[in-house]
Amino acid sequence: AAVLLPFEAWDANKVQALDQMVTAMYSGEHNQRSIAHEVLTYVKNHPDSWRVVDTILATSQSADTKFFALNVLENVISTRWLVLPEEQRMGIKNYVVQLVIKISADENFATTQKHFLTKLNETLVHIVKQEWPHAWESFIPDICGSSKANQSLCENNLRILNLLSEEVFEFGKSHMVSKKVAKLKDSLTVQFSTIYELCNFVFKSHVANPGSIKVSLLKTTLSTLSNFLEWIPLGYIFETDLIQLLLMHFWDPLEYRIECAKCLNEIACLHEGVQQYQPQLVRCFQGVVEKIQQLPMNTAEYASAFMGPERVFWEVFHNQVALVLTGFLKHNMGAMEAQLAYMIPALDYLVRISLCPNEETFKICVEFWQTFSARIFLEFHQRRGGPGSSAGNPWGAPSTSMPLMLDGSGMAADGGADGSGTQAKLKQYSAVLTEVRKVLISKMAKPPEVTIKENEEGHIVRAEEEDTDEIALYKMMREALIYLTHLDAANMESIMLGGLSQECLLDSRMDSTEKWSPTYLNRLCWAIGSISGAMHESVEKAFLVSVIKDLLSLCEMKRGKENKAVVASNIMYVVGQYPRFLRAHWKFLKTVIFKLFEFMHETFPGVQEMAVETFLKICQKCKKKFVVVQPMESCSFVEEMTSHIPQDINELEHLHICTYVEAVGHMISAAPVETKERLVTQLMQLFNERWRMVLDSISAAPAPLERLQDQQLLREISLILRANERMVSAVGAACHVQLSSFYYDMLKIYKLCSEYISHATSQQGTQAMGFAHVKLMRNIKRDGLRLVQTFVEMGATEQAVQEVGLTVQQLAQRFIPPLLEPVLADYRSNLPQARDAEVLDLLATLATRLSESISQEVARIFEMVFECTCDMIRGDFQSFPDHRSKFYGLLKAINSHCFQALFFLSEAQLRLYVDSLIWAFKHEQPQVADSGLQILSKFLDRLMACPKEVYTNFFAQYYFTLLQDILGVLTDTFHKSGFRLQQHILLQLIQAAPSAAPQQRVMEFLFDLVGKSFPTLHRSQVEIFVLQCFSLAHEPNAFQQHLRDFLITLREWGSHEDALYEDDRKAALQQAQTADHKWRMMVPGLVPQYDPARGDMEDI
């Protein structure tokens, strides 16, 4: 850095030295990069470094160095512009403007230095945001006026205007304070006539003299215009010849077609204030449809015939056409439906586009078909007084307020109360909707899979797939198919059964050498499963019987295990999706269950897993059918099962045995209270016998610890504990007798495993943790902890214990004291690597469910668990991630349910508690930081509700520490996602100021803290910030906006200010989801069969 100083006298040698530094930064060795990074950061942040930018740009031969110089200039413009003298501001502005003109006016320069010119444009826009309109009112007239002199200059000027539009209208609220955004929007709207005249000048010049305007300039003009169309005054669109110009002169030439379609898409999506321009909008729609009708009919095949750039062009174009058509129809459906001669061809073309292989285009189409079919369904049922009528409307408003109605036009006035108009509309759309059904079935997305696996900690988890694009697509397609089924169930049934028949016919015609592709059958079965609940029950019965019959026939026809397994998995999937049918037909249900037992013996990969998963689903939804004596039966099915459980599970893996036990547990959960305990004992008899054999084996051994090293024995113990845990998860408190029967023996084995692991690690260090038998012992410990945790979670509620004639306190007294001593002592005495995070999980559950009993133990828990865990996790931000998250889960539970106990801790322990919360919200992982913020916020709420002497004493110790640290994370660049909670805690602390400390002292503290932290702020800015914090302390929304504006003013927030608005986004999303959920609950079939929202309502 010393070589580059001072900045007053720079020459070519210093520029060359800077070039070398930048080169080292991007391509040097690790040490060179570190040094270069320090030097370049120093240069960038030096207050005088901007003075040499012109020398660097004029002298440097390195593009990277030039970019660095522009970054230095941008930094000054963003952070120090207003403190620069006026002549320096004018000098920078004129220099950047002249450089932009010099490079962009020369076509060769503009092409060869394209990336540099783009960066230079961004720098100019930064200046414009600071100077325009108050100090540079003529900017837009100047830039538009200069554009007519040179086509290359014009093209770049349009890009600058486009950047300015994006900065103001798309990113404005993130980068600028709210008042400034509003002012820039007004100025840009007022001066838009000049920009429009420039665009129109380019278009008219091309029309008057084809070939006189460069293709690239026309494409840039169209692209820029498409970005403007969203916000410009509507008169520029509908009261000029713009639409006619686009359709007549820019649609047909392929080089402009995509940009033209983008402009038309923006027009199509306009919906606010367009009512007065409906005739012009309709004429635009008609013009687009007329152009589309001239395109090739076989859209999908036509696009697929091309390769390379041509194929890409057609894929992008079809994507834009899909957006244009769906834009018109979604946002202005009422007006478009009146034009039936154009409406039907538009829908037909959308069907053809839906067949295109491009995934993005297909998603656009699916989203439209889902909305379109929902709209027709809503209208149809409004006429009939169904879910869409105001009587059944969960929003308590006319249907036009439904989230499905994107154009707000409501129903078209096309029929009376008898629904004749809607029936006519259904008839008009019948052919189109039939094709839509076929397309969606043939391209049905895969439903989310549930996989049963053992995680790294040895815990059995049933994990659904993450919410990927594929699952989002499945959900949309499923809803579309449900609406389409409601509109014409007979047509949907005909298509699906026809598809199955075709598969059967195809199989009968294939010879043994041909390979069968199961793709269509899979998609067809996914579609069949997706419409469960959408048909009338009697129709669904006949439909499902036909489906199962055809699938069983197909299974018989198929040759080879793999093909049979594919069909079998589809049978299980379809059957599992129709619990309503199974509940209504006991014999069929029983047959299905026995078929699943057969599949549990099938060794082909995946079949057993699907069989037990389907068995679990059916038991959850039909559990009451298994615990009552059915006609023609001598006893209930669940009692009959006891005789063949050993045979059912003898070929299953341990994970699948646990799922089987859980399924049986769901059956028992529906049994009468007085029989539950007996049924649990009967059905767990096999595992109890195996447990006794294990205990006998250990006690008979000369050296029990050596016997316990047998891996097969350890796996057997683990399976028994896991099976019991799964039973407890389904049945709850009724398992207390079963658990009591082996509880003390389980704790003895826990202690034996603990002693062995402690001994092994003391002798051989942490490498002992990698031994197979040590891992299995740790699994046993964890399984025991999870078993107790699940029992407390499911059974320790007032309702659950009343069923078995106990109280929560009796349950706690029976199971908790013998557990805590060995578990807590083992946790503290072990090496950090040998401590089980499940202990923290268990303690959090005990604090939540048994708060009264566990409150007395909080000090002991802090002593045995809290301090040693803190030592493990506060050394860095990465190690022991499970302990870290579960530790804060424990703190949250104690804070919520054992709050009073915190004030009986020793001074050192309370200090450690507060420090751990501060350390948490400073954490770099958002989940940990959010946990710390949530706990602290709730802690402060509860603290302020305590007697005055409690919170006065607490704040005397910790108030200013908390204030300083929360302001620190609020204003740094690493914790933006926590903005909502951070500002809320700051608000809580400011509201508490009169009680915590004299208000004047708090204000002075904040003033000093902010002033020292941000020396670039003017003294008056800091004063205004602090004063407004207190004046807005009882207006939460205004306080939040005040902080947002302050953070943007600091210029510390770079380009990630979206975090400031994250809570607004989440609140809006939650509101939309609530409204959507109410609607979904009203449409038969729309809520999936196994959605928790259904509860047990249907299991009758």
Short mmCIF file of N, CA, C and O in Angstrom, two decimals, residues 182-243:
data_model
loop_
_atom_site.label_atom_id
_atom_site.label_comp_id
_atom_site.label_asym_id
_atom_site.label_seq_id
_atom_site.Cartn_x
_atom_site.Cartn_y
_atom_site.Cartn_z
N ALA A 182 -40.14 7.65 -3.73
CA ALA A 182 -41.39 8.26 -4.21
C ALA A 182 -41.08 9.46 -5.12
O ALA A 182 -41.72 9.65 -6.16
N LYS A 183 -40.09 10.26 -4.74
CA LYS A 183 -39.74 11.45 -5.53
C LYS A 183 -39.20 11.06 -6.90
O LYS A 183 -39.58 11.64 -7.93
N LEU A 184 -38.32 10.05 -6.95
CA LEU A 184 -37.75 9.61 -8.23
C LEU A 184 -38.81 9.00 -9.13
O LEU A 184 -38.80 9.21 -10.35
N LYS A 185 -39.74 8.25 -8.55
CA LYS A 185 -40.83 7.66 -9.35
C LYS A 185 -41.66 8.76 -10.00
O LYS A 185 -41.99 8.69 -11.19
N ASP A 186 -42.01 9.76 -9.22
CA ASP A 186 -42.80 10.88 -9.76
C ASP A 186 -42.06 11.57 -10.89
O ASP A 186 -42.63 11.88 -11.94
N SER A 187 -40.76 11.83 -10.68
CA SER A 187 -39.98 12.53 -11.69
C SER A 187 -39.88 11.73 -12.98
O SER A 187 -40.02 12.26 -14.09
N LEU A 188 -39.65 10.41 -12.84
CA LEU A 188 -39.51 9.57 -14.03
C LEU A 188 -40.83 9.49 -14.79
O LEU A 188 -40.85 9.49 -16.03
N THR A 189 -41.95 9.43 -14.07
CA THR A 189 -43.26 9.37 -14.72
C THR A 189 -43.56 10.68 -15.45
O THR A 189 -44.02 10.68 -16.59
N VAL A 190 -43.24 11.82 -14.79
CA VAL A 190 -43.51 13.14 -15.40
C VAL A 190 -42.69 13.33 -16.67
O VAL A 190 -43.17 13.85 -17.67
N GLN A 191 -41.43 12.87 -16.65
CA GLN A 191 -40.55 13.11 -17.79
C GLN A 191 -40.56 11.98 -18.81
O GLN A 191 -39.75 11.95 -19.73
N PHE A 192 -41.49 11.02 -18.64
CA PHE A 192 -41.48 9.88 -19.55
C PHE A 192 -41.81 10.26 -21.00
O PHE A 192 -41.41 9.56 -21.93
N SER A 193 -42.54 11.35 -21.20
CA SER A 193 -42.91 11.73 -22.57
C SER A 193 -41.67 11.87 -23.44
O SER A 193 -41.67 11.50 -24.63
N THR A 194 -40.58 12.39 -22.87
CA THR A 194 -39.34 12.54 -23.63
C THR A 194 -38.77 11.18 -24.02
O THR A 194 -38.29 10.99 -25.15
N ILE A 195 -38.82 10.22 -23.08
CA ILE A 195 -38.32 8.87 -23.38
C ILE A 195 -39.19 8.21 -24.45
O ILE A 195 -38.69 7.57 -25.39
N TYR A 196 -40.52 8.39 -24.32
CA TYR A 196 -41.43 7.78 -25.30
C TYR A 196 -41.17 8.35 -26.69
O TYR A 196 -41.18 7.61 -27.69
N GLU A 197 -40.93 9.66 -26.77
CA GLU A 197 -40.66 10.28 -28.07
C GLU A 197 -39.41 9.67 -28.70
O GLU A 197 -39.35 9.48 -29.92
N LEU A 198 -38.39 9.39 -27.87
CA LEU A 198 -37.17 8.78 -28.39
C LEU A 198 -37.46 7.39 -28.95
O LEU A 198 -37.03 7.05 -30.06
N CYS A 199 -38.18 6.54 -28.16
CA CYS A 199 -38.52 5.19 -28.64
C CYS A 199 -39.34 5.28 -29.93
O CYS A 199 -39.10 4.53 -30.89
N ASN A 200 -40.30 6.17 -29.95
CA ASN A 200 -41.17 6.33 -31.12
C ASN A 200 -40.36 6.80 -32.33
O ASN A 200 -40.60 6.38 -33.47
N PHE A 201 -39.39 7.69 -32.09
CA PHE A 201 -38.52 8.19 -33.16
C PHE A 201 -37.76 7.02 -33.81
O PHE A 201 -37.67 6.92 -35.03
N VAL A 202 -37.24 6.12 -32.96
CA VAL A 202 -36.50 4.95 -33.48
C VAL A 202 -37.43 4.06 -34.30
O VAL A 202 -37.10 3.64 -35.42
N PHE A 203 -38.64 3.78 -33.76
CA PHE A 203 -39.58 2.91 -34.46
C PHE A 203 -40.01 3.52 -35.80
O PHE A 203 -40.03 2.85 -36.84
N LYS A 204 -40.39 4.81 -35.77
CA LYS A 204 -40.90 5.46 -36.99
C LYS A 204 -39.80 5.57 -38.05
O LYS A 204 -40.07 5.45 -39.26
N SER A 205 -38.57 5.79 -37.63
CA SER A 205 -37.46 5.84 -38.58
C SER A 205 -37.30 4.50 -39.28
O SER A 205 -37.04 4.42 -40.48
N HIS A 206 -37.46 3.42 -38.51
CA HIS A 206 -37.37 2.07 -39.10
C HIS A 206 -38.51 1.82 -40.07
O HIS A 206 -38.30 1.26 -41.16
N VAL A 207 -39.74 2.22 -39.68
CA VAL A 207 -40.91 1.99 -40.54
C VAL A 207 -40.78 2.80 -41.83
O VAL A 207 -41.05 2.31 -42.93
N ALA A 208 -40.34 4.07 -41.71
CA ALA A 208 -40.23 4.95 -42.88
C ALA A 208 -39.12 4.50 -43.82
O ALA A 208 -39.25 4.62 -45.04
N ASN A 209 -38.06 3.95 -43.25
CA ASN A 209 -36.91 3.58 -44.08
C ASN A 209 -36.33 2.27 -43.58
O ASN A 209 -35.33 2.26 -42.85
N PRO A 210 -36.97 1.13 -43.91
CA PRO A 210 -36.48 -0.17 -43.42
C PRO A 210 -35.00 -0.37 -43.74
O PRO A 210 -34.56 -0.08 -44.85
N GLY A 211 -34.28 -0.86 -42.75
CA GLY A 211 -32.85 -1.09 -42.94
C GLY A 211 -31.98 0.07 -42.50
O GLY A 211 -30.75 -0.08 -42.36
N SER A 212 -32.59 1.24 -42.24
CA SER A 212 -31.79 2.40 -41.84
C SER A 212 -31.39 2.34 -40.37
O SER A 212 -30.44 3.02 -39.96
N ILE A 213 -32.11 1.60 -39.56
CA ILE A 213 -31.82 1.50 -38.13
C ILE A 213 -31.20 0.13 -37.84
O ILE A 213 -31.70 -0.90 -38.31
N LYS A 214 -30.12 0.13 -37.05
CA LYS A 214 -29.46 -1.13 -36.71
C LYS A 214 -30.41 -2.08 -35.99
O LYS A 214 -31.23 -1.65 -35.18
N VAL A 215 -30.24 -3.37 -36.29
CA VAL A 215 -31.08 -4.40 -35.63
C VAL A 215 -30.87 -4.34 -34.12
O VAL A 215 -31.82 -4.41 -33.34
N SER A 216 -29.60 -4.18 -33.68
CA SER A 216 -29.32 -4.18 -32.24
C SER A 216 -29.99 -3.00 -31.55
O SER A 216 -30.45 -3.12 -30.40
N LEU A 217 -30.07 -1.83 -32.24
CA LEU A 217 -30.74 -0.66 -31.65
C LEU A 217 -32.23 -0.91 -31.51
O LEU A 217 -32.84 -0.59 -30.47
N LEU A 218 -32.83 -1.50 -32.53
CA LEU A 218 -34.27 -1.79 -32.45
C LEU A 218 -34.57 -2.80 -31.34
O LEU A 218 -35.53 -2.64 -30.59
N LYS A 219 -33.71 -3.82 -31.22
CA LYS A 219 -33.93 -4.82 -30.17
C LYS A 219 -33.76 -4.20 -28.78
O LYS A 219 -34.53 -4.49 -27.86
N THR A 220 -32.77 -3.32 -28.62
CA THR A 220 -32.57 -2.64 -27.34
C THR A 220 -33.76 -1.74 -27.01
O THR A 220 -34.21 -1.67 -25.86
N THR A 221 -34.27 -1.04 -28.06
CA THR A 221 -35.43 -0.15 -27.84
C THR A 221 -36.64 -0.96 -27.39
O THR A 221 -37.35 -0.58 -26.45
N LEU A 222 -36.89 -2.09 -28.07
CA LEU A 222 -38.01 -2.95 -27.69
C LEU A 222 -37.83 -3.49 -26.27
O LEU A 222 -38.77 -3.52 -25.47
N SER A 223 -36.61 -3.94 -25.96
CA SER A 223 -36.33 -4.50 -24.64
C SER A 223 -36.51 -3.46 -23.54
O SER A 223 -37.10 -3.73 -22.49
N THR A 224 -36.01 -2.23 -23.80
CA THR A 224 -36.15 -1.15 -22.83
C THR A 224 -37.62 -0.80 -22.64
O THR A 224 -38.10 -0.63 -21.51
N LEU A 225 -38.34 -0.72 -23.75
CA LEU A 225 -39.76 -0.39 -23.69
C LEU A 225 -40.53 -1.43 -22.88
O LEU A 225 -41.43 -1.09 -22.09
N SER A 226 -40.19 -2.71 -23.05
CA SER A 226 -40.90 -3.77 -22.31
C SER A 226 -40.75 -3.59 -20.80
O SER A 226 -41.66 -3.89 -20.04
N ASN A 227 -39.59 -3.08 -20.37
CA ASN A 227 -39.39 -2.83 -18.94
C ASN A 227 -40.14 -1.59 -18.46
O ASN A 227 -40.50 -1.49 -17.29
N PHE A 228 -40.37 -0.63 -19.38
CA PHE A 228 -41.11 0.58 -19.02
C PHE A 228 -42.62 0.35 -18.94
O PHE A 228 -43.32 1.03 -18.19
N LEU A 229 -43.11 -0.60 -19.74
CA LEU A 229 -44.57 -0.72 -19.91
C LEU A 229 -45.31 -1.01 -18.62
O LEU A 229 -46.50 -0.73 -18.50
N GLU A 230 -44.62 -1.58 -17.65
CA GLU A 230 -45.28 -1.95 -16.39
C GLU A 230 -45.74 -0.73 -15.59
O GLU A 230 -46.72 -0.79 -14.87
N TRP A 231 -45.03 0.41 -15.75
CA TRP A 231 -45.32 1.55 -14.87
C TRP A 231 -45.69 2.85 -15.58
O TRP A 231 -46.12 3.81 -14.95
N ILE A 232 -45.54 2.91 -16.91
CA ILE A 232 -45.80 4.19 -17.60
C ILE A 232 -47.30 4.51 -17.60
O ILE A 232 -48.13 3.60 -17.49
N PRO A 233 -47.66 5.77 -17.74
CA PRO A 233 -49.09 6.12 -17.86
C PRO A 233 -49.73 5.36 -19.01
O PRO A 233 -49.14 5.23 -20.10
N LEU A 234 -50.93 4.81 -18.78
CA LEU A 234 -51.56 3.91 -19.75
C LEU A 234 -51.88 4.58 -21.08
O LEU A 234 -51.99 3.90 -22.10
N GLY A 235 -52.00 5.89 -21.06
CA GLY A 235 -52.31 6.59 -22.31
C GLY A 235 -51.26 6.37 -23.37
O GLY A 235 -51.56 6.32 -24.58
N TYR A 236 -49.98 6.24 -22.96
CA TYR A 236 -48.91 6.01 -23.94
C TYR A 236 -49.07 4.67 -24.65
O TYR A 236 -48.53 4.47 -25.73
N ILE A 237 -49.79 3.75 -24.02
CA ILE A 237 -49.99 2.42 -24.61
C ILE A 237 -51.26 2.38 -25.45
O ILE A 237 -51.24 1.93 -26.61
N PHE A 238 -52.37 2.87 -24.88
CA PHE A 238 -53.67 2.66 -25.50
C PHE A 238 -54.18 3.86 -26.31
O PHE A 238 -55.14 3.73 -27.06
N GLU A 239 -53.57 5.02 -26.13
CA GLU A 239 -54.02 6.20 -26.88
C GLU A 239 -53.05 6.58 -27.99
O GLU A 239 -53.13 7.66 -28.55
N THR A 240 -52.10 5.69 -28.26
CA THR A 240 -51.16 5.88 -29.37
C THR A 240 -51.26 4.67 -30.29
O THR A 240 -52.06 3.77 -30.05
N ASP A 241 -50.41 4.66 -31.32
CA ASP A 241 -50.43 3.52 -32.26
C ASP A 241 -49.38 2.48 -31.88
O ASP A 241 -48.96 1.69 -32.73
N LEU A 242 -48.96 2.46 -30.59
CA LEU A 242 -47.89 1.55 -30.17
C LEU A 242 -48.23 0.08 -30.44
O LEU A 242 -47.41 -0.66 -31.00
N ILE A 243 -49.43 -0.36 -30.03
CA ILE A 243 -49.80 -1.78 -30.19
C ILE A 243 -49.82 -2.16 -31.66
O ILE A 243 -49.29 -3.21 -32.07
#
